[in-house]
Coordinates of C-alpha atoms and ligand atoms in Angstrom, one line a residue:
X60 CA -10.4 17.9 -5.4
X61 CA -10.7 14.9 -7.4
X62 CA -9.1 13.9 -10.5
X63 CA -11.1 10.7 -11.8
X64 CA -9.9 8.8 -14.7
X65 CA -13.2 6.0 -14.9
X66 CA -12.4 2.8 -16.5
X67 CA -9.3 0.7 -17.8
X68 CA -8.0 3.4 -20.1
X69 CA -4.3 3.2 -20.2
X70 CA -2.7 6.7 -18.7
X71 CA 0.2 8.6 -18.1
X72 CA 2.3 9.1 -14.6
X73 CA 1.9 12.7 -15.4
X74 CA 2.0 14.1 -12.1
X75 CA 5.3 12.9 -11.6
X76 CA 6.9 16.1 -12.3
X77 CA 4.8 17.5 -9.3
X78 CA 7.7 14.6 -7.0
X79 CA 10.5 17.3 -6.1
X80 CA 7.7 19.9 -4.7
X81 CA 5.1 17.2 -3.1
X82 CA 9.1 15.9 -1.2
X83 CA 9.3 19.9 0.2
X84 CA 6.2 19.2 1.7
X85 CA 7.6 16.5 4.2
X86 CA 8.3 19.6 6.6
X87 CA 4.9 20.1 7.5
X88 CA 2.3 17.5 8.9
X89 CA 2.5 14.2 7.4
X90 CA -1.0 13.1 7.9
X91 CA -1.9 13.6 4.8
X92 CA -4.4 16.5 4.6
X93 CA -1.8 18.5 2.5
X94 CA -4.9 20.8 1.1
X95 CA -5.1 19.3 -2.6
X96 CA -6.1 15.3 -2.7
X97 CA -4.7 13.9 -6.0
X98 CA -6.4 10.8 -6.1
X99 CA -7.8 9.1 -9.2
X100 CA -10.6 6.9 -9.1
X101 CA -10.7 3.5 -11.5
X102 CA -13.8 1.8 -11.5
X103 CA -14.4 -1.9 -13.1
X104 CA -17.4 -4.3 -13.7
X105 CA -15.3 -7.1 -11.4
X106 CA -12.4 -8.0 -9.2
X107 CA -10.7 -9.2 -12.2
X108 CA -10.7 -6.7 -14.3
X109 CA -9.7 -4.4 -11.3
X110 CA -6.7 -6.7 -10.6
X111 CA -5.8 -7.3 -14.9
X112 CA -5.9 -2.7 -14.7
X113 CA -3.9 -2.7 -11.2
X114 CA -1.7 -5.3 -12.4
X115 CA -1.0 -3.6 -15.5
X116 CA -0.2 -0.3 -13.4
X117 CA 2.1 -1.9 -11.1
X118 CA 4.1 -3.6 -14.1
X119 CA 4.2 0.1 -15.6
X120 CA 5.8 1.1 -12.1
X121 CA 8.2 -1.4 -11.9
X122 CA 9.4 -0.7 -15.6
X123 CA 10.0 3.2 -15.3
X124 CA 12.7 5.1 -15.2
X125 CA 16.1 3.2 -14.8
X126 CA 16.2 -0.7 -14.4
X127 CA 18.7 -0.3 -12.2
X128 CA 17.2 1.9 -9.7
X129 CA 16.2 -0.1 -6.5
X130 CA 12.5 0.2 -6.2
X131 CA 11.0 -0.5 -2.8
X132 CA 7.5 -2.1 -2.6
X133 CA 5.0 -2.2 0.2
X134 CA 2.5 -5.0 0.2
X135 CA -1.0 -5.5 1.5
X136 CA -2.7 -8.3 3.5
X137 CA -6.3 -8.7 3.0
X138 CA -7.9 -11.1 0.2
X139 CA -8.0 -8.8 -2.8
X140 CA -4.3 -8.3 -3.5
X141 CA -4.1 -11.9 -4.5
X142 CA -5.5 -12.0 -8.2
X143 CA -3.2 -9.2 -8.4
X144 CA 0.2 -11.1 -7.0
X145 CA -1.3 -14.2 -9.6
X146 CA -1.2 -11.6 -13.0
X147 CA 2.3 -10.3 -11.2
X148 CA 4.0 -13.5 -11.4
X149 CA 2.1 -14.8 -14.6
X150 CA 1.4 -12.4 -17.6
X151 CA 3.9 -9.7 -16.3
X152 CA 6.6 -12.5 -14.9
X153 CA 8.8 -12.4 -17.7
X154 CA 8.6 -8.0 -18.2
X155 CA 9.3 -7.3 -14.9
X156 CA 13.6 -6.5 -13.8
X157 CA 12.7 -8.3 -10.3
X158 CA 16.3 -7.5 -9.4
X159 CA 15.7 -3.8 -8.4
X160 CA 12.8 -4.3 -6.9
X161 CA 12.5 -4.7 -2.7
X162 CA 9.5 -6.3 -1.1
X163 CA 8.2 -4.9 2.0
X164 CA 4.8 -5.5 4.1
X165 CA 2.6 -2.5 4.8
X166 CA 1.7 -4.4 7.6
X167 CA 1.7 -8.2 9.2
X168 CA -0.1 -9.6 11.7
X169 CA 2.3 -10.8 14.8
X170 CA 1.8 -14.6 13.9
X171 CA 4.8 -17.3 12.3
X172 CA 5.4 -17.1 8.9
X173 CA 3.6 -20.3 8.1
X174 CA 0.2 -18.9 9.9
X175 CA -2.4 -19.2 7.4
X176 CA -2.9 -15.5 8.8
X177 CA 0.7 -14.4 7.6
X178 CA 0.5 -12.2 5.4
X179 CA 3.9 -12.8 4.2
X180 CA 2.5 -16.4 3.7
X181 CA -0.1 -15.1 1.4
X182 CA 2.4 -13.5 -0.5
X183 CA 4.7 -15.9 -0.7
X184 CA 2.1 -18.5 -1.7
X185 CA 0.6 -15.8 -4.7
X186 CA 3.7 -14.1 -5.6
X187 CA 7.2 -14.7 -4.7
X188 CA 7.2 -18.3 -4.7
X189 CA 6.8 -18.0 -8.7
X190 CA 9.1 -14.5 -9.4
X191 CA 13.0 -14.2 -10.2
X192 CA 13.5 -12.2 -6.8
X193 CA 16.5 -12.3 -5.0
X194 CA 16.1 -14.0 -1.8
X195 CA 18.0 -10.2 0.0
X196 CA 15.2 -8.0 -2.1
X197 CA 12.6 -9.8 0.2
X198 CA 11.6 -7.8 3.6
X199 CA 8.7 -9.8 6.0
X200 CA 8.4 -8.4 9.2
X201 CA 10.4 -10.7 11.8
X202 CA 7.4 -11.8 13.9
X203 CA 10.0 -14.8 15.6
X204 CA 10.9 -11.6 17.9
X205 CA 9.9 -11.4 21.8
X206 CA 7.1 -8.8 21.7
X207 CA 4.9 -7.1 18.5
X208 CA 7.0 -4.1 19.9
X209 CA 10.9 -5.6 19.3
X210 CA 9.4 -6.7 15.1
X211 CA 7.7 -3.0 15.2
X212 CA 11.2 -1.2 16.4
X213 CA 13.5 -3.5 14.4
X214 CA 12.0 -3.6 10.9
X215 CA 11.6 0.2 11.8
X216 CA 15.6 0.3 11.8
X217 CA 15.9 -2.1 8.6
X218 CA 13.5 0.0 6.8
X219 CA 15.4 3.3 7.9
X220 CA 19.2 2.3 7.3
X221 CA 17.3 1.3 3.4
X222 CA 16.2 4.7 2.8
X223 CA 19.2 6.3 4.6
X224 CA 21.4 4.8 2.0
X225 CA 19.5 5.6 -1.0
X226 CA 18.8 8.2 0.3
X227 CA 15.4 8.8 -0.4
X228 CA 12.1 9.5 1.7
X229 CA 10.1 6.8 1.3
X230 CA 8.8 3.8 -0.5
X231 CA 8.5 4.3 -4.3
X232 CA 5.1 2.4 -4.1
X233 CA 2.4 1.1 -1.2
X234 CA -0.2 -1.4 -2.2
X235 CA -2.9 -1.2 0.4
X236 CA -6.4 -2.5 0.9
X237 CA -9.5 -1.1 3.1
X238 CA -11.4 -2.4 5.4
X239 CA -15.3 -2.7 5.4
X240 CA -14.7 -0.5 8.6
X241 CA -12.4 2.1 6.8
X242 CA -9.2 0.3 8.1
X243 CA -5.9 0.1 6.1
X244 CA -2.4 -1.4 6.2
X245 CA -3.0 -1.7 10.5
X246 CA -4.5 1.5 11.0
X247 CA -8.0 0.9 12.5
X248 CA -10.5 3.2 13.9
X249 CA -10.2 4.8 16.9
X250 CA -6.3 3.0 17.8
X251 CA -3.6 5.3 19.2
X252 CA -1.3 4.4 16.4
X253 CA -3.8 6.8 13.6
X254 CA -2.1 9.7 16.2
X255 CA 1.5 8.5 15.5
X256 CA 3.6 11.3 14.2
X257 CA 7.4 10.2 14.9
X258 CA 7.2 6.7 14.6
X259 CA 7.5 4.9 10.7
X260 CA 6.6 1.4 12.1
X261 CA 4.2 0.6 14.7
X262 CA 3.3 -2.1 17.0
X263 CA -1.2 -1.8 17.4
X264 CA -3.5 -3.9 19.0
X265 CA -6.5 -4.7 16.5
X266 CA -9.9 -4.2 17.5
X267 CA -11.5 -7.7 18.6
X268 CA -13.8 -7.8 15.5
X269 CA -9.9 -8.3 13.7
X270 CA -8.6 -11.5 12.5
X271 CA -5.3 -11.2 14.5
X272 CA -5.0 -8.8 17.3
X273 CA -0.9 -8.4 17.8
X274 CA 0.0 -6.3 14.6
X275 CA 2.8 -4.3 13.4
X276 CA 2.0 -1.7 11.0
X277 CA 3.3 1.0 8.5
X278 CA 2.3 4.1 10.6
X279 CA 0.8 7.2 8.1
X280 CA 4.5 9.0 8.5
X281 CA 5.8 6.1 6.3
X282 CA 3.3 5.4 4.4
X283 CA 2.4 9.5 3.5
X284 CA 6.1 9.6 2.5
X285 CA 5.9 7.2 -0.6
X286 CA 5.9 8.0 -4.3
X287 CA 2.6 6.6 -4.9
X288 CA -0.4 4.8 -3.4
X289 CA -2.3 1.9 -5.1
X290 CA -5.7 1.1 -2.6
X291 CA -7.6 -2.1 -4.1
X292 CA -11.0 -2.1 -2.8
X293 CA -13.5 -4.8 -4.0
X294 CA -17.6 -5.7 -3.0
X295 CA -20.6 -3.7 -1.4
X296 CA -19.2 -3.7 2.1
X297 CA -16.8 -1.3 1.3
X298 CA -18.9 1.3 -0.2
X299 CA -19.9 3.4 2.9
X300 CA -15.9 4.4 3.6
X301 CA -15.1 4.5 -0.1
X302 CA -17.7 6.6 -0.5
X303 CA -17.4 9.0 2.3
X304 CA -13.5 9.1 1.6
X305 CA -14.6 10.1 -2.2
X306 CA -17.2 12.7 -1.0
X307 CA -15.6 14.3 1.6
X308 CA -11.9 13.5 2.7
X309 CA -11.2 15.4 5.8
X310 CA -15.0 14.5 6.9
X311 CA -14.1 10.9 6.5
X312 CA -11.1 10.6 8.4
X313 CA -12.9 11.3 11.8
X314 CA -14.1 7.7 10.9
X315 CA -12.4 5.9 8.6
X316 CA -8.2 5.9 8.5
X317 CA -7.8 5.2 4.8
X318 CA -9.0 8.7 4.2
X319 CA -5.9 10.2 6.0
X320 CA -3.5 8.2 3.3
X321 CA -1.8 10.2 0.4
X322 CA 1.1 9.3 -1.7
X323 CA 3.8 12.3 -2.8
X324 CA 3.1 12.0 -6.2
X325 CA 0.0 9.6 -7.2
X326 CA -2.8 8.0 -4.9
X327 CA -4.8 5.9 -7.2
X328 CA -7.9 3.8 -5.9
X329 CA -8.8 0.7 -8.3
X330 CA -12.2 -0.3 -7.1
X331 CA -14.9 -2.5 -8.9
X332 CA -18.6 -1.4 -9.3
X333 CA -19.7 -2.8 -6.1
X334 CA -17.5 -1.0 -3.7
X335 CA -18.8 2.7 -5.5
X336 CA -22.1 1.6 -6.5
X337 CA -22.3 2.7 -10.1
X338 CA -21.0 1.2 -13.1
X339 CA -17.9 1.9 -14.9
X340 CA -17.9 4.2 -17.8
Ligands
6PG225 C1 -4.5 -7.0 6.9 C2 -4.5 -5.9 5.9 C3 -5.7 -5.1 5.8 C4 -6.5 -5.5 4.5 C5 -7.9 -5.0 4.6 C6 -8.7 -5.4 3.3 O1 -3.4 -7.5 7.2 O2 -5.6 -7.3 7.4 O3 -3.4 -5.5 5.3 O4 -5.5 -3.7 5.8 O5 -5.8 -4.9 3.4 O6 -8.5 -5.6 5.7 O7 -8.8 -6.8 3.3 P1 -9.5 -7.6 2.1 O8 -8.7 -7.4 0.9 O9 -9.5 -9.0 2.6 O10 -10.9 -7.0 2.0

């Protein structure tokens, strides 16, 4: 079932009483097919007022509850994230306690950290570069290792000794994109990794049509295990997945991997009139 909120309206995290049950629910399968799909749907004319509404949302995140509270951030690659990083560390610089919060990638392509393909370049260049954030509260995947497979397993252990000690069971929020061809964070269609169960961080070769084939990827384990979801999905070529993941989920996810992703408490997709063909209200 879906719960649509159309347009830029400003809303409540009122779901977030649902947290404590949705965490119970770690028992069963994590794939994401937990019966009930809470997702909400925001639609806008353009990219930018998709990343002004997402931006907004994310500074709302990142202010709740107590400023002290560490809270751990996943990050996309892709191309649309990056109006959203700009707003981030512009209009929301100054609002935003960057102390508690703790950068992460969702995923990275196995390249240097100067690689115009890095996506912890991207960030760096869109985001951190201009943000108060201590240099420990910042996370890259360590692609200097010997194989995809060494960064996979080690930022698998950094990422589990963080939540052992907080004690939580996952990320408090995972910004993710989608692929034209239903892809997100590294999961692509068809890959052994969309059949990982154990494993929170992944090592995946993309499909040749990718950018960067050596990849190391939040696996749906981790990401199905975080507080909430933010999927950013701009332009006509994303329209068949988005809209097969809006009309039918479990349908979807025999083809497209983003349908399988679902956060404990919110999963909320900002997309622009292009990706769902039909204006915003
Ligand atoms: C990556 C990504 C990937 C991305 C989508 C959408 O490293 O390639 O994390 O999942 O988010 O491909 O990319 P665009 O925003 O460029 O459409």
């Amino acid at each position: 079932m879906h719960r649509r909120l159309v347009g830029g309206s400003k809303w409540r995290d009122d779901i977030a009483l649902s947290a404590s049950i949705s965490i119970h629910k770690l028992s069963g399968p994590l794939l994401g097919i937990r019966g009930q799909y809470r997702s909400m749907l925001h639609v806008f004319p353009t990219l930018d007022a998709l990343s002004e509404a997402a931006a907004q949302r994310v500074a709302e995140l990142l202010t709740s509850e107590e400023p002290d509270r560490p809270y751990l951030v996943a990050l996309s690659g892709g191309s649309t994230p990056k109006q959203l990083h700009t707003l981030l560390a512009t209009t929301y610089r100054d609002e935003i306690p960057w102390k508690r919060v703790h950068l992460f990638w969702g995923d990275e392509r196995w390249v240097p950290h100067q690689s115009p393909d890095s996506n912890y370049r991207m960030a760096d260049e869109t985001l951190i570069r201009d943000i108060p954030l201590p240099f420990g509260n910042i996370h890259p995947v360590q692609t200097g290792l010997s194989t995809p497979l060494a960064s996979a397993e080690a930022y698998e252990r950094e990422i589990n000794t963080f939540l052992r000690e907080l004690d939580r069971p996952g990320l408090d929020l995972v910004i993710l994109g989608m692929g034209d061809d239903g892809h997100t964070a590294s999961l692509f269609p068809g890959t052994p990794v969309l059949h990982e169960r154990h494993r929170l961080v992944a090592a995946m070769e993309a499909p040749p049509y990718a950018k960067v084939k050596d990849r190391v990827t939040f696996t749906y384990p981790l990401i199905n295990r975080s507080r909430h979801i933010l999927f950013l999905a701009a332009g006509e070529k994303k329209r068949e997945p988005l809209t097969a993941i809006l009309n039918d989920r479990e349908e979807a996810l025999k083809q497209y991997p983003a349908a399988g992703v679902e956060g404990l408490v919110t999963t909320e997709w900002f997309v622009d009139e292009a990706a769902v063909g039909r204006k915003a209200a």
